[in-house]
């Protein structure tokens, strides 16, 4: 049952990313300095492999969160949501900020990506604690 829980949580985080970055595609591409063709789409494109690897990485995050939640006794929806929010806000977002700082990337990129990390981890934490 644990693997199903992790799969559903990862899928929820992945789906949230589709909506989040769908809404913020334009400001994200500008902040990230993505080169685009005349059609407005990224020149490098996105392949099915990109999305498959992205989902596998979501599985890694959800799996580790499940492990940490289990050993920490986090088992209610509220606790899962808050713990996930904390993981995104206080672990992942600072790491994104650190990488972007040294790469000379705009703060706006950190805000967009950190916002997604925070929301996705909160959703993953919520789903993990539901079953």
PDB file of C-alpha atoms in Angstrom:
ATOM      1  CA  UNK A   1       0.000   0.000   0.000  1.00  0.00           C
ATOM      2  CA  UNK A   2       2.911   2.373   0.687  1.00  0.00           C
ATOM      3  CA  UNK A   3       4.027   2.331  -2.955  1.00  0.00           C
ATOM      4  CA  UNK A   4       0.513   3.245  -4.105  1.00  0.00           C
ATOM      5  CA  UNK A   5       0.496   6.114  -1.610  1.00  0.00           C
ATOM      6  CA  UNK A   6       3.829   7.406  -2.949  1.00  0.00           C
ATOM      7  CA  UNK A   7       2.703   7.023  -6.582  1.00  0.00           C
ATOM      8  CA  UNK A   8      -0.505   8.979  -5.980  1.00  0.00           C
ATOM      9  CA  UNK A   9       1.348  11.684  -4.029  1.00  0.00           C
ATOM     10  CA  UNK A  10       3.958  12.029  -6.793  1.00  0.00           C
ATOM     11  CA  UNK A  11       1.218  12.193  -9.419  1.00  0.00           C
ATOM     12  CA  UNK A  12      -0.524  14.943  -7.429  1.00  0.00           C
ATOM     13  CA  UNK A  13       2.680  16.974  -7.233  1.00  0.00           C
ATOM     14  CA  UNK A  14       3.352  16.408 -10.924  1.00  0.00           C
ATOM     15  CA  UNK A  15      -0.189  17.450 -11.905  1.00  0.00           C
ATOM     16  CA  UNK A  16       0.088  20.564  -9.761  1.00  0.00           C
ATOM     17  CA  UNK A  17       3.289  21.403 -11.654  1.00  0.00           C
ATOM     18  CA  UNK A  18       1.473  21.143 -14.974  1.00  0.00           C
ATOM     19  CA  UNK A  19      -1.145  23.638 -13.816  1.00  0.00           C
ATOM     20  CA  UNK A  20       1.294  25.917 -11.954  1.00  0.00           C
ATOM     21  CA  UNK A  21       3.825  26.202 -14.761  1.00  0.00           C
ATOM     22  CA  UNK A  22       1.029  26.344 -17.334  1.00  0.00           C
ATOM     23  CA  UNK A  23      -0.184  29.506 -15.640  1.00  0.00           C
ATOM     24  CA  UNK A  24       3.309  30.926 -15.053  1.00  0.00           C
ATOM     25  CA  UNK A  25       4.944  29.733 -18.292  1.00  0.00           C
ATOM     26  CA  UNK A  26       5.596  33.189 -19.699  1.00  0.00           C
ATOM     27  CA  UNK A  27       7.153  34.810 -16.610  1.00  0.00           C
ATOM     28  CA  UNK A  28       9.097  31.624 -15.879  1.00  0.00           C
ATOM     29  CA  UNK A  29      10.577  31.458 -19.404  1.00  0.00           C
ATOM     30  CA  UNK A  30      11.560  35.128 -19.211  1.00  0.00           C
ATOM     31  CA  UNK A  31      13.132  34.727 -15.748  1.00  0.00           C
ATOM     32  CA  UNK A  32      14.901  31.514 -16.761  1.00  0.00           C
ATOM     33  CA  UNK A  33      16.203  33.084 -19.968  1.00  0.00           C
ATOM     34  CA  UNK A  34      14.714  30.338 -22.123  1.00  0.00           C
ATOM     35  CA  UNK A  35      15.381  30.942 -25.801  1.00  0.00           C
ATOM     36  CA  UNK A  36      12.264  30.577 -27.889  1.00  0.00           C
ATOM     37  CA  UNK A  37      11.522  30.097 -31.526  1.00  0.00           C
ATOM     38  CA  UNK A  38       9.218  32.248 -33.632  1.00  0.00           C
ATOM     39  CA  UNK A  39       6.285  30.143 -32.422  1.00  0.00           C
ATOM     40  CA  UNK A  40       7.034  31.185 -28.805  1.00  0.00           C
ATOM     41  CA  UNK A  41       7.923  27.666 -27.735  1.00  0.00           C
ATOM     42  CA  UNK A  42      11.292  26.811 -26.172  1.00  0.00           C
ATOM     43  CA  UNK A  43      13.939  26.084 -28.811  1.00  0.00           C
ATOM     44  CA  UNK A  44      15.181  23.037 -26.963  1.00  0.00           C
ATOM     45  CA  UNK A  45      11.654  21.654 -26.741  1.00  0.00           C
ATOM     46  CA  UNK A  46      10.419  19.199 -24.171  1.00  0.00           C
ATOM     47  CA  UNK A  47      10.418  15.512 -24.845  1.00  0.00           C
ATOM     48  CA  UNK A  48       8.504  12.679 -23.263  1.00  0.00           C
ATOM     49  CA  UNK A  49      11.788  11.691 -21.611  1.00  0.00           C
ATOM     50  CA  UNK A  50      11.928  15.093 -19.878  1.00  0.00           C
ATOM     51  CA  UNK A  51       8.506  14.504 -18.351  1.00  0.00           C
ATOM     52  CA  UNK A  52       9.298  10.867 -17.472  1.00  0.00           C
ATOM     53  CA  UNK A  53      12.449  11.883 -15.623  1.00  0.00           C
ATOM     54  CA  UNK A  54      10.502  14.692 -13.947  1.00  0.00           C
ATOM     55  CA  UNK A  55       7.957  12.184 -12.674  1.00  0.00           C
ATOM     56  CA  UNK A  56      10.694   9.839 -11.410  1.00  0.00           C
ATOM     57  CA  UNK A  57      12.199  12.765  -9.500  1.00  0.00           C
ATOM     58  CA  UNK A  58       8.764  13.492  -8.005  1.00  0.00           C
ATOM     59  CA  UNK A  59       8.686   9.842  -6.902  1.00  0.00           C
ATOM     60  CA  UNK A  60      12.037  10.267  -5.161  1.00  0.00           C
ATOM     61  CA  UNK A  61      10.759  13.319  -3.262  1.00  0.00           C
ATOM     62  CA  UNK A  62       7.453  11.654  -2.350  1.00  0.00           C
ATOM     63  CA  UNK A  63       9.217   8.443  -1.312  1.00  0.00           C
ATOM     64  CA  UNK A  64      11.644  10.259   0.965  1.00  0.00           C
ATOM     65  CA  UNK A  65       8.861  12.366   2.420  1.00  0.00           C
ATOM     66  CA  UNK A  66       6.904   9.163   3.128  1.00  0.00           C
ATOM     67  CA  UNK A  67       9.944   7.729   4.924  1.00  0.00           C
ATOM     68  CA  UNK A  68      10.462  10.882   7.003  1.00  0.00           C
ATOM     69  CA  UNK A  69       6.756  11.104   7.817  1.00  0.00           C
ATOM     70  CA  UNK A  70       6.718   7.479   8.963  1.00  0.00           C
ATOM     71  CA  UNK A  71       9.673   7.812  11.312  1.00  0.00           C
ATOM     72  CA  UNK A  72       8.359  11.164  12.573  1.00  0.00           C
ATOM     73  CA  UNK A  73       4.841   9.879  13.271  1.00  0.00           C
ATOM     74  CA  UNK A  74       3.177  12.313  10.881  1.00  0.00           C
ATOM     75  CA  UNK A  75      -0.147  10.696  10.048  1.00  0.00           C
ATOM     76  CA  UNK A  76      -2.895  13.310   9.966  1.00  0.00           C
ATOM     77  CA  UNK A  77      -3.879  15.385   6.955  1.00  0.00           C
ATOM     78  CA  UNK A  78      -3.096  18.651   8.726  1.00  0.00           C
ATOM     79  CA  UNK A  79       0.295  17.478   9.936  1.00  0.00           C
ATOM     80  CA  UNK A  80       1.141  16.070   6.512  1.00  0.00           C
ATOM     81  CA  UNK A  81       0.207  19.322   4.795  1.00  0.00           C
ATOM     82  CA  UNK A  82       2.191  21.481   7.243  1.00  0.00           C
ATOM     83  CA  UNK A  83       5.202  19.162   7.194  1.00  0.00           C
ATOM     84  CA  UNK A  84       5.160  19.129   3.393  1.00  0.00           C
ATOM     85  CA  UNK A  85       4.868  22.899   3.348  1.00  0.00           C
ATOM     86  CA  UNK A  86       7.899  23.056   5.629  1.00  0.00           C
ATOM     87  CA  UNK A  87       9.916  20.713   3.418  1.00  0.00           C
ATOM     88  CA  UNK A  88       9.196  22.848   0.370  1.00  0.00           C
ATOM     89  CA  UNK A  89       9.644  26.208   2.087  1.00  0.00           C
ATOM     90  CA  UNK A  90      12.607  25.468   4.342  1.00  0.00           C
ATOM     91  CA  UNK A  91      14.543  22.727   2.514  1.00  0.00           C
ATOM     92  CA  UNK A  92      13.894  22.852  -1.220  1.00  0.00           C
ATOM     93  CA  UNK A  93      13.307  26.572  -1.761  1.00  0.00           C
ATOM     94  CA  UNK A  94      16.509  27.669  -0.007  1.00  0.00           C
ATOM     95  CA  UNK A  95      18.474  25.170  -2.099  1.00  0.00           C
ATOM     96  CA  UNK A  96      16.900  26.541  -5.272  1.00  0.00           C
ATOM     97  CA  UNK A  97      17.740  30.056  -4.052  1.00  0.00           C
ATOM     98  CA  UNK A  98      21.335  29.054  -3.359  1.00  0.00           C
ATOM     99  CA  UNK A  99      21.773  27.554  -6.818  1.00  0.00           C
ATOM    100  CA  UNK A 100      20.154  30.554  -8.496  1.00  0.00           C
ATOM    101  CA  UNK A 101      22.197  32.996  -6.430  1.00  0.00           C
ATOM    102  CA  UNK A 102      25.512  31.511  -7.539  1.00  0.00           C
ATOM    103  CA  UNK A 103      24.301  31.153 -11.125  1.00  0.00           C
ATOM    104  CA  UNK A 104      23.312  34.831 -11.202  1.00  0.00           C
ATOM    105  CA  UNK A 105      19.686  33.973 -11.970  1.00  0.00           C
ATOM    106  CA  UNK A 106      16.891  36.453 -11.230  1.00  0.00           C
ATOM    107  CA  UNK A 107      15.111  36.425  -7.882  1.00  0.00           C
ATOM    108  CA  UNK A 108      11.836  36.092  -9.810  1.00  0.00           C
ATOM    109  CA  UNK A 109      12.949  32.633 -10.986  1.00  0.00           C
ATOM    110  CA  UNK A 110      13.596  31.601  -7.388  1.00  0.00           C
ATOM    111  CA  UNK A 111      10.185  32.880  -6.323  1.00  0.00           C
ATOM    112  CA  UNK A 112       8.412  30.985  -9.110  1.00  0.00           C
ATOM    113  CA  UNK A 113      10.319  27.718  -8.652  1.00  0.00           C
ATOM    114  CA  UNK A 114      10.336  27.977  -4.860  1.00  0.00           C
ATOM    115  CA  UNK A 115       6.610  28.647  -4.883  1.00  0.00           C
ATOM    116  CA  UNK A 116       6.040  25.474  -6.852  1.00  0.00           C
ATOM    117  CA  UNK A 117       8.340  23.448  -4.589  1.00  0.00           C
ATOM    118  CA  UNK A 118       6.478  24.695  -1.530  1.00  0.00           C
ATOM    119  CA  UNK A 119       3.002  24.065  -2.911  1.00  0.00           C
ATOM    120  CA  UNK A 120       3.902  20.684  -4.415  1.00  0.00           C
ATOM    121  CA  UNK A 121       5.502  19.433  -1.207  1.00  0.00           C
ATOM    122  CA  UNK A 122       2.439  20.566   0.759  1.00  0.00           C
ATOM    123  CA  UNK A 123       0.169  18.653  -1.639  1.00  0.00           C
ATOM    124  CA  UNK A 124       2.455  15.605  -1.550  1.00  0.00           C
ATOM    125  CA  UNK A 125       2.463  15.750   2.272  1.00  0.00           C
ATOM    126  CA  UNK A 126      -1.319  15.991   2.336  1.00  0.00           C
ATOM    127  CA  UNK A 127      -1.781  13.040  -0.009  1.00  0.00           C
ATOM    128  CA  UNK A 128       0.792  10.931   1.854  1.00  0.00           C
ATOM    129  CA  UNK A 129      -1.065  11.434   5.093  1.00  0.00           C
ATOM    130  CA  UNK A 130      -4.493  10.589   3.675  1.00  0.00           C
ATOM    131  CA  UNK A 131      -3.849   6.851   3.416  1.00  0.00           C
TER     132      UNK A 131
END
